[in-house]
Amino acid sequence: MAFPTSPAPVAVAQGATPTKPRPPAQPAEPKGWLGLVFMAPSLVFITGLFLIPLGMTLWMSLHNWPLLGRVKFTGLANYAELAHDMQLWHSLGFTLLYTVLVTTAIMAVALPLALLVDRPLRLAGLFRTIYFMPVVIGFGAASTLWMWLLNPDSGVFAQLLRGAGLVDSAPRPLESFWPALGVIILMVVWKTAGFTMVILLTGLQAIPADVIEAAKIDGASVFSRFRRITLPLMRNSLLLALVLNVTSSMLAFDQFFIITQGGPANSTISAVFSIYLASFSSYRLGYGAAMSFVLLVVLVAISSVQLAFLRQRPEES
Amino acid sequence: MLKIRWALAALSLAASTVLASASAQATDVTLWVRTSSGAVLQGLADHYNAKHTDKITVTQITAEQMVPKLGAAIAGGEPPDGAVLDLIYLPTFAAAEGLEDITEFAKSRPYFSAMSPSHIRLATYEDKIYGVPALPDASIIAYNTDLFQKAGLDPAKAPASLEEIAADAKKITALGNETYGFYFVANSGSWLIYDFLPHLWAAGADILSEDGRTATVDTPAFRETVAAYRDMQKAGAIHPTSRSGNGNNAVEAFASGKVGVLMTGSYIVNLLTSKYPDVKFAVAPIPGPKGGVSSFAGGDTLAVMKGISAEKKKVLLDFVDFYMSPEEQVYITKESGMPSRTDLAADAYASFDKRNLVAYDVLSKARTPYTFSSDELFVSRTGPFLNLIQGTIFGDDVDGAIKKAQADFTKILERTNP
């Protein structure tokens, strides 16, 4: 918070005791209130949209809070019930599984895509646009689209597969667990790989061309150039892509709510979905708040591990 | 999640403030209506407004949002003046003290005895009446008479029991060419209470006790019903989309002419005749496993919100008298297939498809589960009822699914009983 233009002598004259003159190299504290003014808008936002709701979530989670009827203080009863709620733990486990699989899939698709479109060709721009296009669709709209694409009776996929003679009867991926998870991952990769590609592309383009050239002159092969130069130098954008993907996958809701609707047999209920069910199917707002809080703790733990990696500079490792 | 709740509360607060200020002239009343009934109620309100100085303003609310929105509006102190709700939610709102007691009004109507008994039963809480029927409908089966003929069955005679349906369904499936004997919507709780529970009622059993406070899952009727469904499932006679179906495709599947028997509701008659006139079909009440018939009395009930002014209450009740008049009952029948009154069949159906009368006749035997937690028990995608049906019909462990459902039902009931 050093303001290079702030006149140091004035500050000294105002606040300093004459017996102990400050060393002139240390600039005086700038006007504190000015800093506060600059921070005020974001403080208002953080307080109003995060801290107050967070406090209210905590407050609600200590109550039996039905949508209709009387609110009753129950202390930690909601949290005690959470510990034995098999459905919740199952959905947390499922969300973790989904996160690992979908993040791997997105990275596996986005990195080659980024390498492909990172060329000084004129057509590269066109392909970047094509790969990025699904990103601009809303998640809810994309899920609804895929719900109908996957419809066994009138969906496009079933018609195409049958038309091509590949299958005799329409496939019904949503009726068993792994196929259902598979099509969801396919849809999410289609929807979000373009965004990860752009993040990775910025990392790729920040690699100085002369480093690569020097490696070429030294006779490094394509693979060792990629492994020894490209990957380490784009480490930060890789980590950023990872953090963003993991966080959004842990909060997945739309695709399961709309496409699988939690089925088959409640096996694809994500953590946020189970909060939704507690709050807006069972109308237990207090219990839903307690679940939200537990999910927040889990998310903060995961994110802080990832951010710790992100903070390490590549030259330190 | 909290953000959503607050956004919701703020939204409904804003909406109701706007509505409240619009109704400041004391003779304007607001009525929330679920979307599926929106058009009919809007039509009735238009007729009413044309003839009266008082004004009814209809606001449409998506069916699955009605309970959260109305709940938030009541909690926020700004509810609408009246609501036309799915009748199954009446006990919930009555027990939460959200509705106005209109016992005197209802009982003093000359047509009180002609109000659908199930609507009145659901609207009654601790001997007081909190609503009157607006739009009824009833669940029935529809069967394709062409396919019945082709399979050597008598299309003039409806299957008299579920076991007969199963036998017929297998014969129809044997016709081949991707024809299936039976279609039911198995992945939606609201469809299943509508189309599955009547099997139990027809056999004199029920899944909840009369007062809705205890669960009675394991009955011989339930096991017989499930056995018939499993029999069909094993024989491949159930349409493959049934299992994961949420209702989106049911009518289209039946209209394609490749489904023998469809579990559906009274609205199907007018829907098929107007949109798919080529389908040859007949309708019948839903049979029990070994005989008997029943139906789910569905539809909407009009309720007055607690604490509204006397003038507004008068207008709303006047509106009830208005739509119960024979002339408007004919309009309702034309639009939604069934009149709200059970004594006007001759007038109401004079110029409509006679097949509508099947559902009308069964309405007196029709039932509705009386429950304070319909969404949590029956509608929720993770709820015990949906798990019970999926587990017993498509799963491997019938006993285990029944046992688990009984325990889950009991757990929820113990928490939610008022």
XYZ file of C-alpha atoms in Angstrom:
735
model
C 0.000 0.000 0.000
C 2.687 2.480 -0.808
C 1.629 5.529 -2.703
C 4.632 6.884 -4.542
C 3.060 10.311 -4.949
C 2.122 10.834 -1.314
C 4.316 13.542 0.189
C 6.284 11.953 3.012
C 7.376 15.148 4.815
C 3.778 16.154 5.501
C 3.028 12.918 7.230
C 6.140 13.167 9.322
C 5.287 16.691 10.362
C 1.832 15.626 11.447
C 2.491 12.487 13.406
C 6.135 12.346 14.383
C 7.662 13.124 17.744
C 10.592 15.504 17.363
C 12.972 13.388 19.448
C 12.844 10.336 17.199
C 13.012 11.346 13.563
C 12.176 8.496 11.196
C 14.713 7.357 8.694
C 13.856 9.156 5.453
C 14.025 5.948 3.397
C 10.781 4.665 4.944
C 7.831 6.412 3.289
C 5.166 7.527 5.718
C 1.853 5.752 6.100
C -0.489 7.119 3.412
C -3.894 8.325 4.438
C -5.571 5.215 5.893
C -9.089 6.296 5.053
C -8.230 6.485 1.358
C -7.313 2.822 1.364
C -10.558 2.019 3.104
C -12.510 3.952 0.464
C -10.849 1.950 -2.275
C -11.625 -1.292 -0.513
C -15.159 -0.366 0.473
C -17.012 -1.613 -2.636
C -15.498 -5.090 -2.445
C -15.941 -5.150 1.338
C -19.618 -4.364 0.890
C -19.941 -7.147 -1.649
C -18.057 -9.675 0.414
C -19.996 -8.784 3.550
C -23.397 -8.653 1.897
C -23.073 -11.587 -0.451
C -20.750 -13.877 1.466
C -20.220 -13.163 5.152
C -23.816 -12.371 6.126
C -25.299 -15.316 4.172
C -22.589 -17.540 5.627
C -23.499 -16.423 9.138
C -27.182 -17.008 8.406
C -26.432 -20.463 6.995
C -24.654 -21.319 10.221
C -27.517 -19.877 12.265
C -30.121 -21.791 10.258
C -28.142 -25.010 10.513
C -28.603 -24.908 14.292
C -32.386 -24.967 13.931
C -35.155 -27.265 12.865
C -36.278 -24.863 10.116
C -39.212 -26.161 8.067
C -40.531 -24.173 5.127
C -43.931 -24.040 6.806
C -44.459 -24.001 10.509
C -42.387 -23.008 13.490
C -38.633 -22.690 13.663
C -37.089 -24.462 16.656
C -33.531 -24.212 18.001
C -31.991 -27.686 18.063
C -28.316 -26.984 18.606
C -26.071 -29.438 16.801
C -28.837 -31.982 16.130
C -28.641 -31.414 12.366
C -24.915 -32.097 12.365
C -25.397 -35.210 14.488
C -27.941 -36.463 11.953
C -25.572 -35.646 9.077
C -22.980 -38.010 10.457
C -25.380 -40.947 10.017
C -26.948 -39.801 6.742
C -25.857 -42.547 4.348
C -27.420 -40.768 1.401
C -25.254 -37.690 2.008
C -22.006 -39.605 2.384
C -22.837 -41.665 -0.647
C -23.456 -38.503 -2.653
C -20.192 -36.967 -1.420
C -18.354 -40.120 -2.472
C -20.072 -40.053 -5.828
C -19.169 -36.380 -6.291
C -15.505 -37.142 -5.575
C -15.541 -40.013 -8.078
C -17.187 -37.786 -10.662
C -14.689 -34.991 -9.996
C -11.680 -37.260 -10.484
C -13.070 -38.794 -13.672
C -14.390 -35.630 -15.285
C -11.290 -33.560 -14.466
C -9.046 -36.240 -15.934
C -11.238 -36.443 -19.025
C -11.334 -32.675 -19.518
C -7.548 -32.360 -19.127
C -6.976 -35.298 -21.467
C -9.067 -33.599 -24.135
C -8.183 -29.947 -23.529
C -4.388 -30.289 -23.516
C -4.157 -31.920 -26.970
C -6.711 -29.399 -28.252
C -4.612 -26.524 -26.932
C -1.462 -27.988 -28.535
C -3.355 -28.408 -31.811
C -4.657 -24.856 -32.037
C -1.394 -23.303 -30.827
C -0.088 -22.937 -34.365
C 0.502 -19.872 -36.444
C -1.957 -21.169 -39.037
C -4.886 -19.099 -40.225
C -7.316 -21.959 -39.676
C -6.269 -22.297 -36.022
C -8.472 -19.346 -35.101
C -11.479 -21.038 -36.671
C -10.860 -24.243 -34.745
C -10.340 -22.361 -31.486
C -13.765 -20.796 -32.013
C -15.376 -24.146 -32.795
C -13.910 -25.822 -29.701
C -14.883 -22.879 -27.517
C -18.448 -22.591 -28.770
C -20.207 -25.017 -26.338
C -18.746 -23.033 -23.413
C -21.063 -20.097 -24.041
C -24.196 -22.246 -23.619
C -25.685 -22.222 -20.124
C -25.256 -25.449 -18.191
C -28.988 -25.879 -17.706
C -29.723 -25.347 -21.382
C -26.934 -27.708 -22.432
C -28.247 -30.375 -20.036
C -31.771 -30.049 -21.386
C -30.396 -30.320 -24.904
C -28.546 -33.518 -24.049
C -31.532 -34.938 -22.227
C -33.434 -34.857 -25.491
C -30.455 -35.935 -27.601
C -30.190 -39.016 -25.370
C -33.907 -39.787 -25.405
C -34.201 -43.398 -26.564
C -37.514 -42.951 -28.357
C -37.120 -39.676 -30.198
C -33.531 -38.605 -29.534
C -30.972 -37.887 -32.252
C -28.294 -40.255 -30.894
C -30.652 -43.256 -30.891
C -31.851 -42.446 -34.412
C -28.303 -42.016 -35.753
C -27.013 -45.222 -34.173
C -29.981 -47.217 -35.421
C -29.870 -45.560 -38.825
C -26.220 -46.484 -39.197
C -27.104 -50.057 -38.266
C -24.759 -50.039 -35.289
C -27.399 -51.136 -32.791
C -30.670 -53.039 -33.035
C -32.563 -51.294 -30.269
C -32.099 -47.810 -28.890
C -29.367 -47.603 -26.233
C -30.578 -46.608 -22.768
C -27.481 -45.331 -21.021
C -29.416 -43.642 -18.221
C -30.718 -46.950 -16.852
C -27.474 -48.192 -15.384
C -24.808 -46.427 -13.382
C -21.610 -46.504 -15.445
C -23.213 -45.719 -18.810
C -25.156 -42.874 -17.166
C -21.984 -41.457 -15.625
C -20.244 -41.962 -18.961
C -22.691 -39.894 -20.989
C -22.679 -37.170 -18.346
C -18.876 -36.978 -18.521
C -19.083 -36.916 -22.313
C -21.519 -34.030 -22.148
C -19.446 -32.082 -19.615
C -16.270 -32.574 -21.656
C -18.066 -31.308 -24.755
C -19.387 -28.375 -22.770
C -16.290 -27.261 -20.858
C -13.149 -28.600 -22.549
C -13.028 -25.447 -24.720
C -12.666 -23.238 -21.670
C -9.835 -25.292 -20.213
C -8.245 -25.260 -23.668
C -8.153 -21.452 -23.622
C -6.525 -21.385 -20.176
C -3.885 -23.884 -21.294
C -3.383 -21.952 -24.516
C -2.452 -18.803 -22.629
C 0.142 -20.857 -20.755
C 1.479 -22.301 -23.982
C 1.769 -18.929 -25.640
C 3.644 -17.478 -22.705
C 6.524 -19.911 -23.332
C 9.304 -17.939 -25.018
C 9.999 -19.216 -28.515
C 13.799 -18.950 -28.061
C 13.789 -21.553 -25.271
C 12.119 -24.042 -27.596
C 14.457 -23.081 -30.388
C 17.515 -23.549 -28.177
C 16.251 -27.007 -27.262
C 15.746 -27.809 -30.927
C 19.294 -26.758 -31.727
C 20.533 -28.932 -28.874
C 18.771 -31.807 -30.598
C 15.934 -32.464 -28.114
C 13.152 -34.631 -29.533
C 9.516 -33.524 -29.715
C 8.612 -35.558 -26.639
C 11.451 -34.454 -24.477
C 10.820 -30.814 -25.504
C 7.216 -31.270 -24.367
C 8.132 -33.020 -21.138
C 11.159 -30.927 -20.141
C 10.169 -27.491 -21.414
C 6.499 -27.092 -22.314
C 4.975 -28.866 -19.311
C 7.138 -27.247 -16.592
C 6.733 -23.779 -18.082
C 2.938 -24.004 -18.331
C 2.677 -25.439 -14.838
C 0.748 -22.482 -13.446
C -1.927 -22.478 -16.107
C -2.247 -26.262 -15.709
C -2.786 -25.819 -11.980
C -5.255 -23.004 -12.510
C -7.246 -25.165 -14.935
C -7.149 -27.976 -12.392
C -8.398 -25.807 -9.528
C -11.232 -24.384 -11.614
C -12.298 -27.800 -12.902
C -12.181 -29.476 -9.516
C -14.180 -26.710 -7.852
C -16.891 -26.634 -10.497
C -17.106 -30.442 -10.577
C -17.501 -30.630 -6.816
C -20.444 -28.248 -7.174
C -22.032 -30.132 -10.086
C -25.802 -30.026 -10.066
C -27.550 -29.143 -13.343
C -26.403 -32.142 -15.356
C -27.536 -34.634 -12.712
C -30.718 -32.790 -11.878
C -31.781 -32.547 -15.507
C -30.277 -35.514 -17.371
C -30.119 -38.445 -14.931
C -32.470 -36.961 -12.337
C -30.418 -38.743 -9.726
C -31.129 -42.161 -11.218
C -30.777 -45.030 -11.624
C -31.758 -45.896 -8.056
C -30.381 -42.657 -6.552
C -26.861 -43.524 -7.692
C -26.046 -40.233 -9.430
C -26.995 -37.724 -6.757
C -24.244 -35.166 -6.349
C -23.554 -33.318 -3.107
C -25.316 -30.130 -4.199
C -28.227 -32.221 -5.466
C -28.665 -33.760 -2.029
C -28.665 -30.280 -0.472
C -31.348 -29.309 -2.957
C -33.387 -32.388 -2.067
C -33.178 -31.727 1.662
C -34.123 -28.074 1.250
C -36.672 -28.128 -1.548
C -38.100 -31.651 -1.555
C -38.172 -32.284 2.150
C -38.416 -28.559 2.983
C -35.862 -28.970 5.788
C -34.044 -25.686 5.349
C -32.043 -26.068 8.562
C -30.764 -29.499 7.584
C -29.962 -28.233 4.086
C -27.997 -25.380 5.636
C -25.992 -27.826 7.750
C -25.213 -29.874 4.627
C -24.151 -26.708 2.786
C -21.781 -25.882 5.591
C -20.201 -29.328 5.580
C -19.756 -29.108 1.808
C -18.138 -25.688 2.234
C -15.610 -27.125 4.683
C -14.797 -29.971 2.294
C -14.399 -27.554 -0.616
C -12.178 -25.174 1.329
C -9.961 -28.095 2.333
C -9.600 -29.300 -1.257
C -9.026 -25.807 -2.615
C -6.426 -24.870 -0.049
C -4.363 -27.942 -0.903
C -4.520 -26.982 -4.554
C -3.763 -23.322 -3.888
C -0.746 -24.303 -1.822
C 0.613 -25.982 -4.949
C -0.288 -22.937 -6.997
C 1.618 -20.581 -4.710
C 4.901 -22.428 -5.167
C 6.777 -20.718 -7.963
C 8.084 -23.101 -10.612
C 11.679 -21.966 -9.951
C 11.362 -23.033 -6.296
C 10.549 -26.649 -7.052
C -28.321 -22.699 -1.064
C -29.102 -19.913 1.292
C -28.661 -17.463 -1.539
C -31.261 -19.359 -3.528
C -33.643 -19.299 -0.627
C -33.188 -15.606 -0.091
C -33.434 -14.852 -3.774
C -36.620 -16.879 -3.774
C -37.995 -15.145 -0.733
C -37.051 -11.725 -2.100
C -38.561 -12.569 -5.464
C -41.847 -13.736 -4.040
C -41.844 -10.806 -1.660
C -41.348 -8.413 -4.567
C -44.002 -10.227 -6.568
C -46.520 -10.162 -3.771
C -45.793 -6.528 -2.952
C -46.562 -5.645 -6.539
C -49.704 -7.749 -6.399
C -50.690 -6.324 -3.041
C -50.410 -2.754 -4.238
C -52.424 -3.630 -7.335
C -55.199 -4.989 -5.173
C -55.417 -1.913 -3.001
C -58.916 -1.166 -4.257
C -60.179 -3.963 -2.016
C -62.167 -5.676 -4.723
C -59.230 -7.076 -6.664
C -58.119 -10.493 -5.534
C -55.049 -12.430 -6.531
C -55.130 -16.136 -7.190
C -52.069 -18.348 -7.617
C -52.672 -21.277 -9.937
C -50.369 -24.114 -10.986
C -49.388 -23.845 -14.627
C -51.181 -26.958 -15.859
C -54.499 -25.489 -14.704
C -53.578 -21.925 -15.596
C -55.421 -21.674 -18.890
C -58.752 -22.939 -17.510
C -58.621 -20.732 -14.418
C -57.633 -17.731 -16.529
C -60.647 -18.434 -18.750
C -62.940 -18.635 -15.721
C -61.468 -15.432 -14.287
C -62.013 -13.656 -17.626
C -65.659 -14.759 -17.663
C -66.049 -13.597 -14.067
C -64.318 -10.241 -14.581
C -66.485 -9.502 -17.620
C -69.628 -9.773 -15.512
C -68.445 -8.238 -12.220
C -66.827 -5.047 -10.997
C -64.595 -7.135 -8.740
C -61.539 -8.523 -10.403
C -59.748 -11.872 -10.151
C -56.081 -11.769 -11.175
C -54.590 -15.162 -11.968
C -50.853 -15.746 -11.537
C -49.441 -18.989 -12.881
C -46.889 -20.886 -10.787
C -44.959 -23.928 -12.040
C -46.418 -27.014 -10.354
C -43.272 -28.107 -8.511
C -42.610 -24.532 -7.328
C -46.043 -24.037 -5.807
C -45.202 -25.340 -2.342
C -41.837 -23.541 -1.932
C -43.186 -20.284 -3.362
C -46.411 -20.284 -1.427
C -44.537 -21.357 1.702
C -42.037 -18.532 1.301
C -44.832 -16.043 0.637
C -46.704 -17.130 3.771
C -43.484 -17.012 5.815
C -42.767 -13.549 4.402
C -46.226 -12.356 5.403
C -47.284 -11.511 1.850
C -49.235 -14.476 0.481
C -51.693 -14.160 -2.411
C -55.390 -13.955 -1.513
C -56.196 -17.407 -2.759
C -54.516 -20.373 -4.366
C -55.624 -23.189 -6.612
C -53.432 -26.037 -5.410
C -52.890 -29.678 -6.142
C -55.350 -31.165 -3.639
C -52.660 -33.349 -2.073
C -51.027 -30.283 -0.449
C -54.152 -29.182 1.418
C -53.359 -31.053 4.675
C -49.834 -29.584 4.685
C -50.974 -25.972 4.385
C -54.011 -26.424 6.622
C -51.876 -27.949 9.388
C -49.368 -25.102 9.052
C -52.175 -22.633 9.720
C -51.834 -21.027 6.308
C -55.453 -21.359 5.184
C -58.780 -19.799 6.079
C -61.522 -21.993 7.515
C -64.439 -21.995 5.006
C -66.481 -24.801 6.575
C -69.631 -22.723 6.843
C -69.480 -21.561 3.240
C -68.844 -25.046 1.884
C -71.534 -26.768 3.934
C -74.186 -24.184 3.107
C -73.801 -24.592 -0.670
C -76.775 -26.252 -2.353
C -74.247 -28.316 -4.344
C -72.192 -29.374 -1.293
C -73.170 -33.032 -1.700
C -72.000 -32.859 -5.335
C -68.435 -31.844 -4.501
C -65.860 -34.576 -5.173
C -65.592 -36.495 -1.870
C -61.837 -36.931 -2.110
C -61.291 -33.178 -2.569
C -63.356 -32.488 0.539
C -61.563 -35.205 2.549
C -58.165 -33.747 1.681
C -59.352 -30.214 2.434
C -60.542 -31.256 5.881
C -58.201 -30.874 8.838
C -59.395 -31.299 12.432
C -63.043 -31.279 11.270
C -62.758 -27.952 9.464
C -62.933 -27.509 5.704
C -60.190 -25.393 4.102
C -60.930 -25.710 0.390
C -63.436 -26.532 -2.324
C -62.818 -28.493 -5.539
C -61.737 -26.443 -8.534
C -60.693 -28.928 -11.211
C -60.879 -32.677 -10.647
C -59.256 -35.403 -12.662
C -58.977 -39.138 -12.161
C -56.431 -41.744 -13.151
C -57.536 -44.437 -15.587
C -56.076 -46.914 -18.044
C -56.191 -46.385 -21.792
C -55.864 -49.383 -24.096
C -55.303 -49.642 -27.814
C -58.317 -51.443 -29.265
C -56.541 -52.215 -32.569
C -53.771 -54.059 -30.744
C -56.316 -55.871 -28.552
C -58.049 -57.111 -31.693
C -54.794 -58.171 -33.352
C -53.793 -60.117 -30.243
C -57.117 -61.938 -30.233
C -58.526 -60.086 -27.226
C -61.974 -58.552 -26.935
C -61.568 -54.783 -27.365
C -65.068 -54.155 -26.026
C -64.193 -55.699 -22.665
C -61.714 -53.839 -20.467
C -59.309 -55.992 -18.429
C -61.012 -56.677 -15.104
C -57.873 -57.209 -13.009
C -54.195 -56.399 -13.064
C -53.441 -60.085 -13.560
C -55.622 -59.970 -16.669
C -53.726 -56.878 -17.853
C -50.481 -58.807 -17.407
C -51.788 -61.735 -19.448
C -53.068 -59.368 -22.171
C -49.825 -57.406 -22.180
C -47.814 -60.552 -22.847
C -50.061 -61.476 -25.777
C -49.741 -57.971 -27.242
C -45.958 -58.019 -26.826
C -45.927 -61.321 -28.727
C -47.181 -59.420 -31.800
C -43.566 -58.329 -32.228
C -42.297 -55.362 -34.242
C -41.348 -53.457 -31.065
C -44.865 -53.599 -29.711
C -45.156 -53.603 -25.937
C -48.111 -54.612 -23.853
C -47.778 -52.163 -21.007
C -46.472 -48.671 -20.256
C -46.348 -46.927 -16.911
C -44.275 -43.967 -15.799
C -41.969 -45.540 -13.218
C -39.466 -42.809 -12.465
C -41.743 -40.069 -11.194
C -43.344 -40.172 -7.772
C -46.235 -37.929 -8.724
C -47.084 -40.245 -11.640
C -46.783 -43.343 -9.484
C -49.160 -42.203 -6.767
C -51.582 -41.326 -9.552
C -51.347 -44.613 -11.451
C -49.979 -47.216 -9.035
C -51.748 -46.622 -5.708
C -55.255 -47.243 -7.205
C -54.293 -50.934 -7.636
C -53.981 -51.141 -3.849
C -57.145 -49.175 -3.162
C -59.101 -51.393 -5.545
C -58.100 -54.325 -3.334
C -59.094 -52.484 -0.166
C -55.516 -51.804 0.936
C -53.554 -48.574 1.305
C -49.985 -47.467 1.790
C -50.828 -44.973 4.554
C -53.354 -45.226 7.343
C -56.626 -43.310 7.029
C -55.270 -40.338 9.011
C -51.975 -40.325 7.106
C -49.867 -40.789 10.220
C -48.596 -44.353 9.864
C -47.248 -46.357 6.951
C -48.730 -49.707 5.897
C -46.415 -50.709 3.071
C -46.408 -54.493 3.396
C -49.903 -55.715 2.459
C -50.967 -58.794 0.460
C -52.486 -56.408 -2.118
C -49.136 -54.678 -2.564
C -47.298 -57.955 -2.993
C -49.865 -59.234 -5.519
C -49.659 -55.998 -7.482
C -45.881 -56.097 -7.550
C -45.976 -59.775 -8.575
C -48.099 -58.892 -11.614
C -45.730 -56.060 -12.597
C -42.681 -58.296 -12.156
C -44.359 -60.953 -14.243
C -44.739 -58.429 -17.079
C -41.214 -57.090 -16.607
C -39.744 -60.597 -16.745
C -41.650 -61.332 -19.940
C -40.372 -58.112 -21.529
C -43.927 -56.829 -21.839
C -43.248 -53.450 -20.201
C -42.138 -50.699 -22.569
C -38.390 -50.166 -21.994
C -38.812 -46.423 -21.425
C -41.166 -47.072 -18.483
C -38.348 -47.668 -16.036
C -36.567 -44.338 -16.534
C -39.613 -42.478 -17.827
C -40.717 -39.258 -16.187
C -43.881 -38.817 -18.226
C -42.410 -36.849 -21.126
C -42.943 -39.616 -23.653
C -45.871 -41.596 -22.312
C -48.631 -40.129 -24.471
C -46.442 -40.108 -27.598
C -45.506 -43.742 -27.023
C -49.164 -44.722 -26.762
C -50.119 -42.542 -29.728
C -47.493 -44.318 -31.847
C -49.781 -47.372 -31.697
C -47.143 -49.677 -30.244
C -48.346 -49.772 -26.647
C -51.236 -51.972 -25.532
C -52.171 -50.567 -22.119
C -51.140 -47.158 -20.765
C -51.529 -46.095 -17.144
C -52.761 -42.533 -17.472
C -55.393 -39.988 -16.458
C -58.760 -38.664 -17.531
C -57.259 -35.838 -19.614
C -55.990 -38.434 -22.120
C -59.378 -38.671 -23.851
C -59.558 -35.088 -25.053
C -55.798 -34.977 -25.656
C -55.786 -38.027 -27.936
C -58.937 -37.112 -29.816
C -57.653 -33.618 -30.564
C -53.963 -34.332 -31.223
C -53.897 -37.960 -32.404
C -57.338 -38.645 -33.909
C -56.125 -41.832 -35.652
C -55.458 -43.807 -32.475
C -58.232 -46.282 -31.689
C -58.506 -46.537 -27.956
C -60.835 -47.150 -25.034
C -60.468 -46.196 -21.377
C -61.319 -48.009 -18.144
C -60.868 -47.576 -14.398
C -57.685 -48.943 -12.814
C -58.223 -52.526 -11.588
C -56.829 -54.175 -8.472
C -54.549 -57.224 -8.711
C -57.455 -59.666 -8.610
C -60.380 -57.401 -9.413
C -62.216 -54.337 -8.182
C -61.557 -50.847 -9.475
C -60.338 -47.540 -8.114
C -58.715 -44.340 -9.199
C -56.626 -41.477 -7.900
C -58.774 -38.407 -7.396
C -56.424 -35.723 -8.556
C -56.825 -32.135 -9.575
C -56.960 -28.821 -7.844
C -58.620 -27.327 -4.812
C -59.287 -23.645 -4.285
C -58.183 -22.414 -0.885
C -58.436 -18.996 0.750
C -55.297 -17.726 2.484
C -55.486 -17.063 6.195
C -56.030 -13.526 7.326
C -57.305 -11.859 4.141
C -59.942 -9.144 4.465
C -63.644 -9.955 4.585
C -64.265 -8.210 1.245
C -61.602 -10.224 -0.546
C -62.857 -13.435 0.998
C -66.346 -12.597 -0.200
C -65.123 -12.031 -3.769
C -63.193 -15.311 -3.797
C -66.151 -17.292 -2.493
C -68.421 -15.506 -4.958
C -66.010 -16.684 -7.672
C -66.466 -20.255 -6.406
C -70.253 -19.943 -6.764
C -69.672 -18.523 -10.233
C -67.551 -21.363 -11.579
C -69.825 -23.961 -9.984
C -72.737 -22.707 -12.125
C -73.841 -25.228 -14.785
C -72.749 -22.935 -17.620
C -69.158 -22.625 -16.374
C -69.076 -26.326 -15.526
C -69.640 -27.064 -19.212
C -66.710 -24.782 -20.019
C -64.488 -26.579 -17.482
C -65.472 -29.968 -18.908
C -64.647 -28.792 -22.416
C -61.233 -27.502 -21.348
C -60.086 -30.074 -18.815
C -62.289 -33.120 -19.344
C -64.262 -33.264 -16.098
C -66.637 -30.933 -14.228
C -65.995 -29.936 -10.608
C -69.512 -31.020 -9.664
C -70.567 -34.632 -9.699
C -74.274 -33.936 -10.340
C -74.009 -32.332 -13.774
C -72.970 -35.205 -16.018
C -75.925 -34.784 -18.382
C -75.247 -31.067 -18.975
C -71.496 -31.206 -18.863
C -70.955 -34.136 -21.197
C -73.850 -33.581 -23.595
C -71.615 -32.559 -26.490
C -68.346 -34.252 -25.579
C -66.642 -37.608 -26.069
C -68.555 -40.204 -24.047
C -65.310 -41.895 -23.033
C -64.865 -39.008 -20.571
C -67.691 -40.528 -18.522
C -65.564 -43.515 -17.450
C -63.366 -41.302 -15.294
C -66.365 -39.322 -14.107
C -68.139 -42.453 -12.912
C -65.120 -43.745 -11.030
C -64.553 -40.437 -9.216
C -66.935 -41.480 -6.440
C -64.655 -44.502 -5.727
C -61.474 -42.506 -6.217
C -59.085 -41.795 -3.374
C -56.101 -39.598 -2.576
C -53.500 -40.237 0.109
C -54.091 -37.948 3.058
C -50.614 -36.830 4.011
C -48.716 -33.941 5.536
C -45.518 -34.652 3.646
C -46.495 -35.551 0.111
C -43.309 -34.228 -1.473
C -40.935 -35.961 0.894
C -42.719 -39.322 0.947
C -44.023 -39.601 -2.580
C -42.693 -36.988 -4.987
C -39.007 -36.693 -4.055
C -36.628 -38.453 -6.409
C -34.808 -39.952 -3.445
C -38.014 -40.519 -1.529
C -39.014 -43.908 -0.100
C -42.006 -44.394 -2.408
C -40.044 -44.073 -5.649
C -37.334 -46.352 -4.255
C -39.996 -48.868 -3.216
C -41.538 -49.089 -6.694
C -38.203 -49.143 -8.533
C -36.804 -51.678 -6.066
C -39.751 -54.061 -6.030
C -40.566 -54.022 -9.753
C -37.119 -53.722 -11.341
C -34.852 -54.829 -8.502
C -33.869 -58.249 -7.188
C -34.777 -57.958 -3.521
C -38.525 -57.434 -3.070
C -38.564 -58.188 0.669
C -35.614 -55.924 1.342
C -37.133 -53.039 -0.635
C -40.433 -53.374 1.240
C -38.701 -53.506 4.606
C -36.550 -50.473 3.827
C -39.538 -48.485 2.544
C -41.548 -49.226 5.686
C -38.637 -47.996 7.826
C -38.037 -44.886 5.688
C -41.736 -44.006 5.592
C -41.948 -44.350 9.363
C -38.870 -42.205 9.927
C -40.242 -39.356 7.797
C -43.741 -39.631 9.267
C -42.418 -39.486 12.824
C -40.648 -36.241 11.971
C -43.366 -34.554 9.915
C -46.638 -35.522 11.587
C -48.126 -32.348 13.065
